[in-house]
Coordinates of C-alpha atoms in Angstrom, one line a residue:
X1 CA 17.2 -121.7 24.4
X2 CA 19.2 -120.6 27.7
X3 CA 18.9 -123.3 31.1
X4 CA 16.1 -121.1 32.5
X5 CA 13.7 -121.7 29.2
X6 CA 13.7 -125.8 29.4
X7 CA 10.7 -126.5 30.6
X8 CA 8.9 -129.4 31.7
X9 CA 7.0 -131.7 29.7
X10 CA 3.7 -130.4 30.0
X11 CA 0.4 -131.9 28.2
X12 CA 1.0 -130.0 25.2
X13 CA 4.7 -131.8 24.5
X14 CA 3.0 -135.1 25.7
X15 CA 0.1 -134.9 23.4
X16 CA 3.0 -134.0 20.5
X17 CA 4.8 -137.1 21.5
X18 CA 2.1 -139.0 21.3
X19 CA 1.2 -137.9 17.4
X20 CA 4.7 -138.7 16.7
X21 CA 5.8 -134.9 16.4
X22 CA 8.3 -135.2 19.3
X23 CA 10.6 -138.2 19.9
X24 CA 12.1 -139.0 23.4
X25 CA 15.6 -139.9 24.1
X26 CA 17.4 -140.7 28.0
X27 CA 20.3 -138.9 29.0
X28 CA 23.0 -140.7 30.1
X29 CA 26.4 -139.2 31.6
X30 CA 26.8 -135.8 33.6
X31 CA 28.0 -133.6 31.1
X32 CA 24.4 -131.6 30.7
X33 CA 24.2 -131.0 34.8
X34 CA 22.3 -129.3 36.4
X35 CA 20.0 -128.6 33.3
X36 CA 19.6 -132.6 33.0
X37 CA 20.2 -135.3 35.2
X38 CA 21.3 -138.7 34.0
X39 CA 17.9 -140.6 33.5
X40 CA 15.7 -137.8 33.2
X41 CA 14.0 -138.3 29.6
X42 CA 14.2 -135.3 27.2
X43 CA 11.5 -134.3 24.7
X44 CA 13.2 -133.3 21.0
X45 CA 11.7 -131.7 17.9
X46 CA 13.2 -132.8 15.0
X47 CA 11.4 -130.5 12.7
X48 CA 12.9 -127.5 14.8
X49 CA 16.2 -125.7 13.4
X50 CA 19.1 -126.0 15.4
X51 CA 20.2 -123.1 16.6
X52 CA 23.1 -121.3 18.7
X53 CA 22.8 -122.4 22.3
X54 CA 20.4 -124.8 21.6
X55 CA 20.7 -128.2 23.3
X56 CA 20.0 -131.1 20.9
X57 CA 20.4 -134.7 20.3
X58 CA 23.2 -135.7 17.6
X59 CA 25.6 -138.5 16.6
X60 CA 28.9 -138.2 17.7
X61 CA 31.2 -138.2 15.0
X62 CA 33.1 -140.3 17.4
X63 CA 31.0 -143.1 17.4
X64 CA 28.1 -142.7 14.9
X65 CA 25.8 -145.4 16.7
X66 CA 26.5 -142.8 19.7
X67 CA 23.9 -140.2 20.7
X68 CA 24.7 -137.3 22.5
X69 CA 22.5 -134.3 24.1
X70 CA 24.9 -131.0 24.0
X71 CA 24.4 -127.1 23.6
X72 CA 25.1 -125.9 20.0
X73 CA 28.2 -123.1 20.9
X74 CA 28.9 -122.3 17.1
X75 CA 27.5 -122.6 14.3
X76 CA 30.1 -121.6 11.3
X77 CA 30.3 -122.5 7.3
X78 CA 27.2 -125.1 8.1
X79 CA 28.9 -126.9 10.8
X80 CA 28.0 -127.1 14.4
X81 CA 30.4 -126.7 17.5
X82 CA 28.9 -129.0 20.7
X83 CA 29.5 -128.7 24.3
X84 CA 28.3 -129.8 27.6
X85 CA 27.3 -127.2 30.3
X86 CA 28.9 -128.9 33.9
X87 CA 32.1 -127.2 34.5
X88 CA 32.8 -130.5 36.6
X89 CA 32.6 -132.8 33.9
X90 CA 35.8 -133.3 32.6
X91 CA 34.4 -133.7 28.9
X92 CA 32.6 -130.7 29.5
X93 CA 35.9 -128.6 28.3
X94 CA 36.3 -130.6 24.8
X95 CA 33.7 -129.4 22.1
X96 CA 32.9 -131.4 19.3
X97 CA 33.2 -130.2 16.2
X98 CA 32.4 -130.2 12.3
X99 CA 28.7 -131.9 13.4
X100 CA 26.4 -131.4 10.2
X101 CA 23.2 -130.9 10.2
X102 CA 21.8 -133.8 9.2
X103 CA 23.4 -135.1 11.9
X104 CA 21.6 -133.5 14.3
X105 CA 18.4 -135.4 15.4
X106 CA 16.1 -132.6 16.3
X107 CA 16.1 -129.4 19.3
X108 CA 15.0 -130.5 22.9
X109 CA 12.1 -128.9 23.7
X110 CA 10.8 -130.1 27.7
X111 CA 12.0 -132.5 30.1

């Protein structure tokens, strides 16, 4: 999913939420700007597959009790490369590596 394709949460994504088929996290930090603001409440999917240049919600290896919403850059031997999309945010140029699936929460689907 490019920056253009995130859309808004629409009924359809609400009506998902509210069967428990979406879950909804807040993003924090500036990392993800434009695409997402800090505050603005993302929609995710955790049934979805992760794929390449996805955004999705993971731990951070860093700090496991740590979420983070990123764009999936690679994906190689099972193992996921993260990255912000601000070229202004100076965390934006370090990816994070070696994330496993299971430690990936789910896709964002809608703001």
């Amino acid at each position: 999913m490019d920056d253009r394709q995130l859309k808004s949460s629409g009924l359809k994504e609400v009506v998902l939420w509210a069967l428990g088929k979406r879950r909804r996290f807040h993003v924090e930090g500036h990392s993800m700007r434009p695409l997402l603001k800090e505050g603005e409440t993302v929609l995710v999917d955790p049934s979805r597959p992760p794929n390449r240049h996805d955004i999705v919600v993971a731990r951070d290896p860093r700090a496991p009790v740590r979420l983070i919403v990123k764009r999936i850059e690679v994906v190689k031997k099972g193992k996921y490369r993260l990255k912000g999309i601000n070229p202004f945010c100076e965390s934006v140029h370090e990816s994070i590596d070696g994330i496993e699936r299971k430690d990936i929460l789910g896709t964002v689907t809608s703001k």
